[in-house]
Each structure stands twice: as C-alpha cells, then as structure tokens.
C-alpha cells in the first residue's frame, strides 16, 4: 500500500491547535490579574468593582499569587490521572472544566473569598496544563516536527496575557470573565469531539487497535509507516512498563538524576528571571515608572511583542537547537533587566529620570522577546523530551509543582521584597539569576534537537 494513503499532517496540527486552546486559557489566567487588580485597587473605578470598595494590599497579593499556589497542587492530580484515565480525559476533567468554573466564579462573585477560591482553581488547572499538555503533544508528534509543535504551546500561552491586556481594561469585570470562560469551554467541546487519545497511552493500556487508529489520523504515512511506528511505540512502552517507575526511581539512575537536575534548573531559572512578576504586575510596574505612555497601553505593547516573539521559537528550535536558543534567551534577559533596575534605582533615589521615561518599556520589550526565544517555552519542551515514558509522569509532576511553588513565593512576596530593596534591586536580583542560567546552559545542558527519546536517554546515561 502506498505510503501516502494515510492521513495528513494537517490533522496533527489541528489536534495540537485544539489542545492549545487550554494553553490559551492558561495564558489568560496569567495575564488576568494585571487589568483586574488595576481596577480593584483604584478608588476611581468603584463602579466596576464587585466588592464596591478598594481591596487592601494583602488582598491584592493573595489574588495575584493564589494562581501559582493552586498550580503547585494541579500537577500531582493531573500527573496521576494522566496515567490512570489517559491524557485526553485528564485535560478535559482537570483542566478545561475547572477553567470554566473559575472564570464563572470570577464573573459572578462579589466577595473576596470567592476570588481567592476561583484563582486557586484556575491555578490548579494551570498546573495540570503544564504537566500533561506538553507530554501529550510530544507523544502525538513525529520526531521531525516535535520541537516545533511542542513550542507552539508557548504561542498560545503568551497570546492569553495579550488577550487580558487588550480586553480587560475596557470591558466590565463581569463580562471580561464571561468572555474568558468561552475559551476553555470551546476547548472542552472541541478536544472531546475531535482529538484522539495519545497512542503511547493506548499502547500502555493494551489498546493496539485504538493506537493504530489514532496514528492513522495523526500521520501522513500509510499502513506500512503506521505499523513501523506502532512497533517503535510498543518497544518504548514495553521497556518502560517493565521498569515502571515512581518518583524515588529518579534517583536510582545517573541519567535520570541528570534529567531531573536539568528539568528543575530550567523551570527554576524561568521563574527567577521574574516572568510572573512582569505578567502579574505589568500595569502596576508601568504605573510606578510614571512614563508618558499610559500603563494599560504599555502593557498591551509588551503583550503584543510577546506574541510576536513566540512565533520565532517554533521556527528555530529544530534548526538551531535548544541550547542556542536558551543561551540567547538568558543573555537577552540579563542585559534588559540591568538597565531596568538602574531606572527604578534612580527613581527611588529621586533623580531626574524624565529624559529616560521610555526606558522601562524598551527594557521589558527586550526582556519579553528574549524570554520567548528560550526560557519561556523550552523548559517544558525539554521536560517532555528527557524523561522516558515510565518516569515521565512523576518527574513532570515534580517539575511543574516546583516551578509553581517558586512562582507563588516570588509573586506573593515581590511587593515585600521591593519595599525592602527597591524595585530596582528586585530586577538586579532577577538579572543575577539570568547570569547563573547562562552558566548552567553552557556547562550542563545537553542538546536534544532531532534526537529520539532513546538517543536522548543514552546521552544522559553517559
């Protein structure tokens, strides 16, 4: 039978885009607090405040940070569920539906405690998305395009904050949240109706017929190619199942220990670059800068740049490799945060900064562009590539939870830290971690470009 009698790669891209609607919902949640908190903390906007009062600094910090706190716990449930009921059902039950519930609670809640609960639920779903979706996409993708389609998740994630920045300031809070709920609802319906389960999971539960049917839809090859790939998947899964792993098994193999160090380090440097602070408090940061450009407009510009920059990684990741893009990313973030810190240092010391009022937006544009070259999408892409299937679930769970624990701590205490060392000192602190990230990538990171799961494991074990 001709190799061209199979499906089309177009369906693979359709499946990835449908799945990424939940990544878009996660991105909206990341950017949600910037326009909403600007309203909830303003005495001039009480007509669009469900509490009919200005919230306190403590309430502001909890609403901003509870998303990350919920994301600590989401990976544990989603990671366990992905192996028990499948990647597809997990993304529907623990990600899509909770996002809908969260946004509807935010739309109709009129007490702070409901906002706390809703943001925690959204964080729970967010943690599940970053644990399960990269693995699902990597398992349905061909080796030749795996890096590009995995990186496409970041395009949807960063489009979410832009949506929040563009819509949030100009739409009443209630209707903004109703609109936000439409996206995870669309994901839930579309993903349920259109997208098959991961063939890796189907083989793991002895559903060879279902795995073959799924591959026929995901691949552009015919029956011969499907059979060959199915045998490869069976070999990989059988080997993994014979050595079915738990979290403690990560520390029994030199290769797995190295994988775990790489994964934790990449998400750690991602968080300590200050990204969640920028996303959650961008409008407040621009307000503090007292630029001639209105804060909401500056935030939109940064959000638009972030979306544009996110298209670069899928184009380059399978050409230039992961290490190169991570290095470019680390250097770019470093050189953007140093002058940003200097600006706020001068402002805090009452120097005349009117001549450089444009500097914060320029620095954050450079920061966002280079963040999206590497440390935005690639920690999740690499995480999906460097763990074998038998250990992927506990390793991904631990990595994602660690990431969001750091995100919660940084977001919750950013205001307190800035009060002690100044906003300038905070950005200098973030730049120091960017320098450490550059050193780590040069000295410890491996290249995974174009390599199969088996080849990557052999390199790590050396």
CSV table of C-alpha atoms in Angstrom, one decimal:
chain,number,residue,atom,x,y,z
A,1,UNK,CA,0.0,0.0,0.0
A,2,UNK,CA,1.3,3.4,-0.8
A,3,UNK,CA,2.9,5.4,2.0
A,4,UNK,CA,0.7,8.4,1.0
A,5,UNK,CA,-2.6,6.7,1.7
A,6,UNK,CA,-2.5,7.6,5.3
A,7,UNK,CA,-3.8,10.7,7.0
A,8,UNK,CA,-2.4,14.2,6.7
A,9,UNK,CA,-0.1,16.1,9.0
A,10,UNK,CA,-2.8,18.8,8.8
A,11,UNK,CA,-4.8,16.8,11.3
A,12,UNK,CA,-1.9,16.7,13.7
A,13,UNK,CA,-1.7,20.5,13.5
A,14,UNK,CA,-5.4,20.7,14.1
A,15,UNK,CA,-5.2,18.5,17.1
A,16,UNK,CA,-2.3,20.5,18.5
A,17,UNK,CA,-4.2,23.8,18.0
A,18,UNK,CA,-7.3,22.4,19.6
A,19,UNK,CA,-5.4,21.2,22.6
A,20,UNK,CA,-3.6,24.5,22.8
A,21,UNK,CA,-6.9,26.3,23.4
A,22,UNK,CA,-6.5,25.2,27.0
A,23,UNK,CA,-3.0,26.7,27.0
A,24,UNK,CA,-4.5,29.9,25.7
A,25,UNK,CA,-6.9,29.7,28.7
A,26,UNK,CA,-3.9,29.3,31.0
A,27,UNK,CA,-2.3,32.3,29.4
A,28,UNK,CA,-5.4,34.4,30.0
A,29,UNK,CA,-5.2,33.4,33.7
A,30,UNK,CA,-1.6,34.5,33.8
A,31,UNK,CA,-2.4,38.0,32.5
A,32,UNK,CA,-5.8,38.3,34.2
A,33,UNK,CA,-4.6,40.0,37.4
A,34,UNK,CA,-2.9,42.9,35.6
A,35,UNK,CA,-6.1,44.7,34.3
A,36,UNK,CA,-8.4,43.4,37.1
A,37,UNK,CA,-6.2,44.3,40.0
A,38,UNK,CA,-5.7,47.8,38.5
A,39,UNK,CA,-9.5,48.2,38.8
A,40,UNK,CA,-9.8,46.6,42.2
A,41,UNK,CA,-7.1,48.8,43.7
A,42,UNK,CA,-8.4,52.1,42.2
A,43,UNK,CA,-10.8,54.4,44.1
A,44,UNK,CA,-11.8,55.9,40.7
A,45,UNK,CA,-13.2,52.6,39.4
A,46,UNK,CA,-15.6,51.5,42.2
A,47,UNK,CA,-18.4,51.4,39.6
A,48,UNK,CA,-16.6,48.4,38.1
A,49,UNK,CA,-15.6,46.8,41.4
A,50,UNK,CA,-17.8,43.8,42.5
A,51,UNK,CA,-16.7,44.4,46.2
A,52,UNK,CA,-17.7,48.1,46.0
A,53,UNK,CA,-14.5,49.0,47.9
A,54,UNK,CA,-10.8,49.3,47.2
A,55,UNK,CA,-9.1,46.0,48.2
A,56,UNK,CA,-6.1,46.0,50.6
A,57,UNK,CA,-2.5,45.3,49.7
A,58,UNK,CA,-2.8,41.9,51.4
A,59,UNK,CA,-5.9,41.0,49.4
A,60,UNK,CA,-4.2,42.2,46.2
A,61,UNK,CA,-1.1,40.0,46.9
A,62,UNK,CA,-3.3,36.9,47.5
A,63,UNK,CA,-5.5,37.4,44.4
A,64,UNK,CA,-2.3,37.8,42.4
A,65,UNK,CA,-0.4,34.8,43.9
A,66,UNK,CA,-3.1,32.2,44.5
A,67,UNK,CA,-3.0,31.2,40.9
A,68,UNK,CA,0.6,30.0,41.4
A,69,UNK,CA,-0.3,28.3,44.7
A,70,UNK,CA,-3.1,26.3,43.0
A,71,UNK,CA,-0.6,25.4,40.3
A,72,UNK,CA,1.6,23.6,42.8
A,73,UNK,CA,-1.1,21.0,43.5
A,74,UNK,CA,-2.6,20.6,40.0
A,75,UNK,CA,0.4,18.6,38.7
A,76,UNK,CA,0.0,15.9,41.3
A,77,UNK,CA,-3.6,15.1,40.4
A,78,UNK,CA,-3.2,15.6,36.7
A,79,UNK,CA,0.1,13.6,36.6
A,80,UNK,CA,-1.5,10.7,38.4
A,81,UNK,CA,-4.7,10.9,36.3
A,82,UNK,CA,-2.8,11.0,33.0
A,83,UNK,CA,-1.5,7.5,33.6
A,84,UNK,CA,-4.8,6.2,35.0
A,85,UNK,CA,-7.5,7.5,32.7
A,86,UNK,CA,-5.4,8.9,29.9
A,87,UNK,CA,-4.1,12.3,28.7
A,88,UNK,CA,-7.2,13.3,26.9
A,89,UNK,CA,-9.7,12.8,29.8
A,90,UNK,CA,-7.2,14.4,32.2
A,91,UNK,CA,-7.0,17.5,30.1
A,92,UNK,CA,-10.8,17.7,29.9
A,93,UNK,CA,-11.7,16.9,33.5
A,94,UNK,CA,-8.9,18.6,35.4
A,95,UNK,CA,-8.0,21.5,33.1
A,96,UNK,CA,-10.8,22.6,30.7
A,97,UNK,CA,-13.8,22.3,33.1
A,98,UNK,CA,-12.0,23.8,36.1
A,99,UNK,CA,-11.1,26.9,34.0
A,100,UNK,CA,-14.7,27.3,33.0
A,101,UNK,CA,-15.8,27.1,36.7
A,102,UNK,CA,-13.1,29.5,37.8
A,103,UNK,CA,-14.0,32.2,35.3
A,104,UNK,CA,-17.7,32.0,36.0
A,105,UNK,CA,-17.0,32.3,39.7
A,106,UNK,CA,-14.9,35.4,39.0
A,107,UNK,CA,-17.7,36.8,36.8
A,108,UNK,CA,-20.5,36.5,39.4
A,109,UNK,CA,-18.6,36.5,42.7
A,110,UNK,CA,-18.9,39.6,44.9
A,111,UNK,CA,-16.8,38.7,47.9
A,112,UNK,CA,-13.0,38.4,48.1
A,113,UNK,CA,-13.1,34.8,49.3
A,114,UNK,CA,-14.8,33.7,46.1
A,115,UNK,CA,-12.0,35.4,44.1
A,116,UNK,CA,-9.4,33.5,46.2
A,117,UNK,CA,-11.1,30.2,45.5
A,118,UNK,CA,-11.6,30.9,41.8
A,119,UNK,CA,-7.9,31.9,41.4
A,120,UNK,CA,-6.8,28.8,43.2
A,121,UNK,CA,-9.0,26.6,41.0
A,122,UNK,CA,-7.6,28.3,37.9
A,123,UNK,CA,-4.1,27.7,39.2
A,124,UNK,CA,-4.9,24.0,39.8
A,125,UNK,CA,-6.0,23.8,36.1
A,126,UNK,CA,-2.9,25.7,35.0
A,127,UNK,CA,-0.6,23.3,36.8
A,128,UNK,CA,-2.3,20.4,35.1
A,129,UNK,CA,-2.0,22.0,31.7
A,130,UNK,CA,1.8,22.5,32.0
A,131,UNK,CA,2.2,18.9,33.3
A,132,UNK,CA,0.1,17.0,30.8
A,133,UNK,CA,-0.3,19.0,27.6
A,134,UNK,CA,3.5,19.1,26.7
A,135,UNK,CA,3.7,15.3,27.1
A,136,UNK,CA,0.5,14.8,25.1
A,137,UNK,CA,1.8,16.9,22.2
A,138,UNK,CA,5.2,15.3,22.3
A,139,UNK,CA,3.6,11.8,22.2
A,140,UNK,CA,1.4,12.6,19.1
A,141,UNK,CA,4.1,14.4,17.2
A,142,UNK,CA,6.7,13.0,14.7
A,143,UNK,CA,10.3,13.4,15.7
A,144,UNK,CA,11.0,15.8,12.8
A,145,UNK,CA,8.4,18.3,14.0
A,146,UNK,CA,8.3,17.5,17.7
A,147,UNK,CA,10.2,20.6,18.8
A,148,UNK,CA,8.1,22.9,16.7
A,149,UNK,CA,4.7,21.6,17.7
A,150,UNK,CA,5.8,21.4,21.4
A,151,UNK,CA,7.0,25.0,21.2
A,152,UNK,CA,3.7,26.1,19.6
A,153,UNK,CA,2.1,25.7,23.1
A,154,UNK,CA,4.0,28.8,24.1
A,155,UNK,CA,2.4,30.8,21.3
A,156,UNK,CA,-1.0,30.1,22.8
A,157,UNK,CA,0.2,30.7,26.3
A,158,UNK,CA,1.6,34.1,25.6
A,159,UNK,CA,-1.4,35.1,23.5
A,160,UNK,CA,-3.5,34.7,26.6
A,161,UNK,CA,-2.0,37.6,28.5
A,162,UNK,CA,-2.3,39.8,25.4
A,163,UNK,CA,-6.0,39.0,25.3
A,164,UNK,CA,-6.2,40.0,29.0
A,165,UNK,CA,-4.3,43.2,28.5
A,166,UNK,CA,-6.4,44.2,25.4
A,167,UNK,CA,-9.8,43.3,26.6
A,168,UNK,CA,-9.5,43.6,30.4
A,169,UNK,CA,-9.1,47.3,30.8
A,170,UNK,CA,-12.0,48.2,28.6
A,171,UNK,CA,-14.7,45.6,29.5
A,172,UNK,CA,-16.5,45.4,32.8
A,173,UNK,CA,-15.0,42.8,35.1
A,174,UNK,CA,-18.1,40.6,35.0
A,175,UNK,CA,-18.2,40.5,31.2
A,176,UNK,CA,-14.5,40.1,30.9
A,177,UNK,CA,-14.7,36.9,32.9
A,178,UNK,CA,-17.6,35.6,31.0
A,179,UNK,CA,-15.6,36.1,27.7
A,180,UNK,CA,-12.6,34.4,29.4
A,181,UNK,CA,-14.8,31.3,30.1
A,182,UNK,CA,-15.7,30.9,26.4
A,183,UNK,CA,-12.2,29.7,25.5
A,184,UNK,CA,-11.9,26.7,27.9
A,185,UNK,CA,-15.5,25.8,27.0
A,186,UNK,CA,-14.5,25.7,23.3
A,187,UNK,CA,-11.5,23.6,24.2
A,188,UNK,CA,-13.6,21.1,26.2
A,189,UNK,CA,-16.1,20.6,23.4
A,190,UNK,CA,-13.6,20.6,20.5
A,191,UNK,CA,-11.0,18.4,22.2
A,192,UNK,CA,-13.7,15.9,23.3
A,193,UNK,CA,-15.1,15.6,19.8
A,194,UNK,CA,-12.1,15.9,17.5
A,195,UNK,CA,-8.9,14.7,19.2
A,196,UNK,CA,-7.9,11.0,19.7
A,197,UNK,CA,-6.0,9.8,22.8
A,198,UNK,CA,-2.2,9.6,22.8
A,199,UNK,CA,-1.1,6.4,21.1
A,200,UNK,CA,1.5,5.9,23.8
A,201,UNK,CA,-1.2,5.8,26.5
A,202,UNK,CA,-3.4,3.4,24.3
A,203,UNK,CA,-0.5,1.0,23.9
A,204,UNK,CA,0.2,1.2,27.6
A,205,UNK,CA,-3.4,0.0,28.3
A,206,UNK,CA,-3.2,-2.7,25.6
A,207,UNK,CA,-5.4,-1.0,23.1
A,208,UNK,CA,-3.3,-1.6,20.0
A,209,UNK,CA,-6.3,-1.1,17.7
A,210,UNK,CA,-7.0,2.3,19.2
A,211,UNK,CA,-3.4,3.3,19.0
A,212,UNK,CA,-3.2,2.3,15.3
A,213,UNK,CA,-6.4,4.3,14.6
A,214,UNK,CA,-5.0,7.3,16.4
A,215,UNK,CA,-1.7,7.2,14.5
A,216,UNK,CA,-3.6,6.9,11.2
A,217,UNK,CA,-5.2,10.3,12.0
A,218,UNK,CA,-2.0,11.9,13.2
A,219,UNK,CA,0.3,10.8,10.5
A,220,UNK,CA,0.8,11.5,6.8
A,221,UNK,CA,2.2,8.0,6.1
A,222,UNK,CA,0.3,4.9,5.1
A,223,UNK,CA,-0.2,1.5,6.7
A,224,UNK,CA,3.5,0.4,6.4
A,225,UNK,CA,4.7,3.6,8.2
A,226,UNK,CA,2.0,3.2,10.8
A,227,UNK,CA,3.0,-0.4,11.6
A,228,UNK,CA,6.6,0.6,11.9
A,229,UNK,CA,5.9,3.4,14.2
A,230,UNK,CA,3.5,1.3,16.2
A,231,UNK,CA,6.2,-1.2,16.8
A,232,UNK,CA,8.6,1.5,17.9
A,233,UNK,CA,6.0,2.8,20.4
A,234,UNK,CA,5.3,-0.7,21.7
A,235,UNK,CA,9.0,-1.3,22.2
A,236,UNK,CA,9.4,2.0,24.1
A,237,UNK,CA,6.3,1.5,26.2
A,238,UNK,CA,7.1,-2.2,26.9
A,239,UNK,CA,10.5,-1.3,28.1
A,240,UNK,CA,9.1,1.5,30.2
A,241,UNK,CA,6.4,-0.7,31.7
A,242,UNK,CA,8.9,-3.4,32.7
A,243,UNK,CA,10.7,-0.8,34.7
A,244,UNK,CA,7.6,1.1,35.8
A,245,UNK,CA,8.9,4.0,37.8
A,246,UNK,CA,7.9,6.1,40.8
A,247,UNK,CA,9.4,9.4,42.0
A,248,UNK,CA,12.1,7.7,44.1
A,249,UNK,CA,13.3,5.8,41.0
A,250,UNK,CA,14.5,9.1,39.5
A,251,UNK,CA,17.4,8.9,42.0
A,252,UNK,CA,18.5,5.3,41.1
A,253,UNK,CA,19.9,6.2,37.6
A,254,UNK,CA,22.6,8.6,36.7
A,255,UNK,CA,20.8,9.5,33.5
A,256,UNK,CA,17.5,10.2,35.3
A,257,UNK,CA,19.2,12.3,38.0
A,258,UNK,CA,20.8,14.4,35.3
A,259,UNK,CA,17.4,14.7,33.6
A,260,UNK,CA,15.8,15.8,36.8
A,261,UNK,CA,18.5,18.4,37.5
A,262,UNK,CA,18.2,19.8,34.0
A,263,UNK,CA,14.4,20.0,34.3
A,264,UNK,CA,14.3,21.6,37.7
A,265,UNK,CA,17.0,24.0,36.9
A,266,UNK,CA,15.4,25.2,33.7
A,267,UNK,CA,12.0,25.9,35.3
A,268,UNK,CA,13.8,27.4,38.3
A,269,UNK,CA,15.7,29.9,36.2
A,270,UNK,CA,12.5,30.6,34.3
A,271,UNK,CA,10.8,31.7,37.5
A,272,UNK,CA,13.7,33.5,38.9
A,273,UNK,CA,14.0,35.6,35.7
A,274,UNK,CA,11.0,37.4,37.1
A,275,UNK,CA,8.5,36.5,34.4
A,276,UNK,CA,5.5,36.0,36.7
A,277,UNK,CA,6.2,39.4,38.3
A,278,UNK,CA,6.2,41.0,34.9
A,279,UNK,CA,3.0,39.2,33.8
A,280,UNK,CA,1.0,39.7,37.0
A,281,UNK,CA,2.0,43.2,37.8
A,282,UNK,CA,2.9,44.7,34.5
A,283,UNK,CA,0.3,47.5,34.6
A,284,UNK,CA,1.5,48.4,38.2
A,285,UNK,CA,5.1,48.3,37.1
A,286,UNK,CA,4.5,50.8,34.3
A,287,UNK,CA,2.4,52.9,36.6
A,288,UNK,CA,5.3,53.1,39.1
A,289,UNK,CA,7.6,54.1,36.2
A,290,UNK,CA,5.4,57.2,35.6
A,291,UNK,CA,6.0,57.0,31.9
A,292,UNK,CA,4.3,59.4,29.5
A,293,UNK,CA,2.7,56.3,27.9
A,294,UNK,CA,-0.5,55.2,29.8
A,295,UNK,CA,0.2,51.9,31.8
A,296,UNK,CA,-2.5,49.9,30.0
A,297,UNK,CA,-1.1,50.9,26.6
A,298,UNK,CA,2.5,50.0,27.6
A,299,UNK,CA,1.2,46.6,28.9
A,300,UNK,CA,-0.6,46.0,25.5
A,301,UNK,CA,2.6,46.8,23.6
A,302,UNK,CA,4.6,44.3,25.7
A,303,UNK,CA,1.9,41.7,25.3
A,304,UNK,CA,1.8,42.1,21.5
A,305,UNK,CA,5.6,41.8,21.4
A,306,UNK,CA,5.4,38.7,23.5
A,307,UNK,CA,3.0,37.1,21.0
A,308,UNK,CA,5.1,38.1,18.0
A,309,UNK,CA,8.3,36.8,19.6
A,310,UNK,CA,6.7,33.5,20.5
A,311,UNK,CA,6.5,32.6,16.8
A,312,UNK,CA,10.3,32.6,16.5
A,313,UNK,CA,11.0,29.6,18.6
A,314,UNK,CA,8.9,27.1,16.7
A,315,UNK,CA,10.7,28.2,13.5
A,316,UNK,CA,14.2,27.9,15.0
A,317,UNK,CA,14.0,25.2,17.7
A,318,UNK,CA,14.5,22.3,15.3
A,319,UNK,CA,17.1,24.2,13.2
A,320,UNK,CA,19.4,25.9,15.8
A,321,UNK,CA,18.7,23.7,18.8
A,322,UNK,CA,17.6,24.1,22.4
A,323,UNK,CA,20.9,25.2,23.9
A,324,UNK,CA,21.5,28.0,21.4
A,325,UNK,CA,18.0,29.5,22.0
A,326,UNK,CA,18.4,29.2,25.8
A,327,UNK,CA,21.7,31.0,25.7
A,328,UNK,CA,20.2,33.8,23.5
A,329,UNK,CA,17.3,34.0,26.0
A,330,UNK,CA,19.5,34.2,29.1
A,331,UNK,CA,21.8,36.9,27.6
A,332,UNK,CA,18.9,39.0,26.4
A,333,UNK,CA,17.0,38.9,29.8
A,334,UNK,CA,20.3,39.7,31.6
A,335,UNK,CA,21.0,42.8,29.5
A,336,UNK,CA,17.4,44.1,29.7
A,337,UNK,CA,17.0,43.8,33.5
A,338,UNK,CA,20.2,45.5,34.5
A,339,UNK,CA,19.2,48.9,33.0
A,340,UNK,CA,15.6,48.4,34.1
A,341,UNK,CA,16.9,48.0,37.7
A,342,UNK,CA,19.0,51.1,37.2
A,343,UNK,CA,16.0,53.1,36.1
A,344,UNK,CA,14.0,52.2,39.2
A,345,UNK,CA,17.1,52.8,41.4
A,346,UNK,CA,17.4,56.3,40.1
A,347,UNK,CA,13.7,56.9,40.5
A,348,UNK,CA,13.7,55.6,44.1
A,349,UNK,CA,16.6,58.0,44.9
A,350,UNK,CA,14.6,60.9,43.4
A,351,UNK,CA,16.9,61.5,40.5
A,352,UNK,CA,15.5,63.2,37.4
A,353,UNK,CA,14.5,60.4,35.0
A,354,UNK,CA,12.2,62.4,32.7
A,355,UNK,CA,14.8,62.0,29.8
A,356,UNK,CA,14.7,58.2,30.1
A,357,UNK,CA,11.0,57.6,30.8
A,358,UNK,CA,10.9,55.4,27.7
A,359,UNK,CA,13.4,53.0,29.2
A,360,UNK,CA,11.1,50.6,31.1
A,361,UNK,CA,9.0,49.8,28.1
A,362,UNK,CA,12.1,49.3,25.9
A,363,UNK,CA,13.7,47.0,28.5
A,364,UNK,CA,10.6,45.0,29.0
A,365,UNK,CA,10.1,44.6,25.3
A,366,UNK,CA,13.7,43.2,25.0
A,367,UNK,CA,13.1,41.0,28.1
A,368,UNK,CA,9.8,39.6,26.7
A,369,UNK,CA,11.3,38.9,23.2
A,370,UNK,CA,14.3,37.1,24.5
A,371,UNK,CA,12.3,35.2,27.2
A,372,UNK,CA,10.1,33.8,24.5
A,373,UNK,CA,13.2,32.7,22.5
A,374,UNK,CA,14.1,30.2,25.1
A,375,UNK,CA,13.2,30.2,28.8
A,376,UNK,CA,9.5,30.7,28.1
A,377,UNK,CA,8.7,27.6,26.0
A,378,UNK,CA,11.8,25.4,26.1
A,379,UNK,CA,11.8,24.2,29.8
A,380,UNK,CA,8.5,22.4,29.0
A,381,UNK,CA,9.7,21.2,25.6
A,382,UNK,CA,12.9,19.8,27.2
A,383,UNK,CA,11.0,18.3,30.1
A,384,UNK,CA,8.8,16.3,27.7
A,385,UNK,CA,11.9,15.1,25.8
A,386,UNK,CA,14.4,14.0,28.5
A,387,UNK,CA,12.3,11.6,30.7
A,388,UNK,CA,11.4,8.1,29.5
A,389,UNK,CA,7.7,7.2,29.5
A,390,UNK,CA,7.9,5.1,32.7
A,391,UNK,CA,9.1,8.0,34.7
A,392,UNK,CA,7.7,10.9,32.8
A,393,UNK,CA,4.6,11.4,34.9
A,394,UNK,CA,6.2,11.6,38.4
A,395,UNK,CA,9.1,13.7,37.0
A,396,UNK,CA,6.8,16.1,35.2
A,397,UNK,CA,4.6,16.4,38.3
A,398,UNK,CA,7.5,17.3,40.5
A,399,UNK,CA,9.0,19.7,38.0
A,400,UNK,CA,5.7,21.6,37.4
A,401,UNK,CA,5.0,21.7,41.1
A,402,UNK,CA,8.5,23.1,41.8
A,403,UNK,CA,8.0,25.7,39.1
A,404,UNK,CA,4.8,27.0,40.6
A,405,UNK,CA,6.0,26.9,44.1
A,406,UNK,CA,8.7,29.3,43.1
A,407,UNK,CA,6.2,31.3,41.1
A,408,UNK,CA,3.9,31.6,44.2
A,409,UNK,CA,6.7,32.7,46.5
A,410,UNK,CA,8.1,35.2,44.1
A,411,UNK,CA,4.7,36.7,43.2
A,412,UNK,CA,3.4,36.7,46.8
A,413,UNK,CA,6.5,38.4,48.2
A,414,UNK,CA,7.5,40.6,45.3
A,415,UNK,CA,5.9,43.7,46.9
A,416,UNK,CA,7.6,43.0,50.3
A,417,UNK,CA,11.0,42.4,48.6
A,418,UNK,CA,10.6,45.6,46.5
A,419,UNK,CA,9.7,47.5,49.7
A,420,UNK,CA,13.0,46.4,51.3
A,421,UNK,CA,15.5,46.6,48.4
A,422,UNK,CA,13.5,48.7,46.0
A,423,UNK,CA,12.1,47.7,42.6
A,424,UNK,CA,15.5,48.4,41.1
A,425,UNK,CA,17.1,45.9,43.5
A,426,UNK,CA,14.5,43.3,42.6
A,427,UNK,CA,15.3,43.5,38.9
A,428,UNK,CA,19.0,43.3,39.6
A,429,UNK,CA,18.3,40.2,41.7
A,430,UNK,CA,16.5,38.7,38.8
A,431,UNK,CA,19.3,39.6,36.4
A,432,UNK,CA,21.8,37.7,38.7
A,433,UNK,CA,19.7,34.5,38.2
A,434,UNK,CA,19.8,35.1,34.5
A,435,UNK,CA,23.6,35.1,34.7
A,436,UNK,CA,23.5,31.8,36.6
A,437,UNK,CA,21.1,30.4,33.9
A,438,UNK,CA,23.6,31.2,31.1
A,439,UNK,CA,26.4,29.4,33.0
A,440,UNK,CA,24.2,26.4,33.6
A,441,UNK,CA,23.2,26.1,29.9
A,442,UNK,CA,26.8,26.3,28.8
A,443,UNK,CA,28.2,23.8,31.3
A,444,UNK,CA,25.4,21.2,31.9
A,445,UNK,CA,22.6,21.3,29.4
A,446,UNK,CA,22.5,18.7,26.6
A,447,UNK,CA,21.2,19.2,23.1
A,448,UNK,CA,18.0,17.2,22.3
A,449,UNK,CA,17.4,18.6,18.8
A,450,UNK,CA,16.2,15.9,16.3
A,451,UNK,CA,17.0,13.0,18.7
A,452,UNK,CA,14.6,10.2,19.6
A,453,UNK,CA,13.7,9.5,23.2
A,454,UNK,CA,16.0,6.5,23.2
A,455,UNK,CA,19.0,8.5,21.9
A,456,UNK,CA,18.5,11.2,24.5
A,457,UNK,CA,18.4,8.7,27.3
A,458,UNK,CA,21.7,7.1,26.0
A,459,UNK,CA,23.4,10.5,26.1
A,460,UNK,CA,22.2,11.3,29.6
A,461,UNK,CA,23.3,8.0,30.9
A,462,UNK,CA,27.0,8.6,29.9
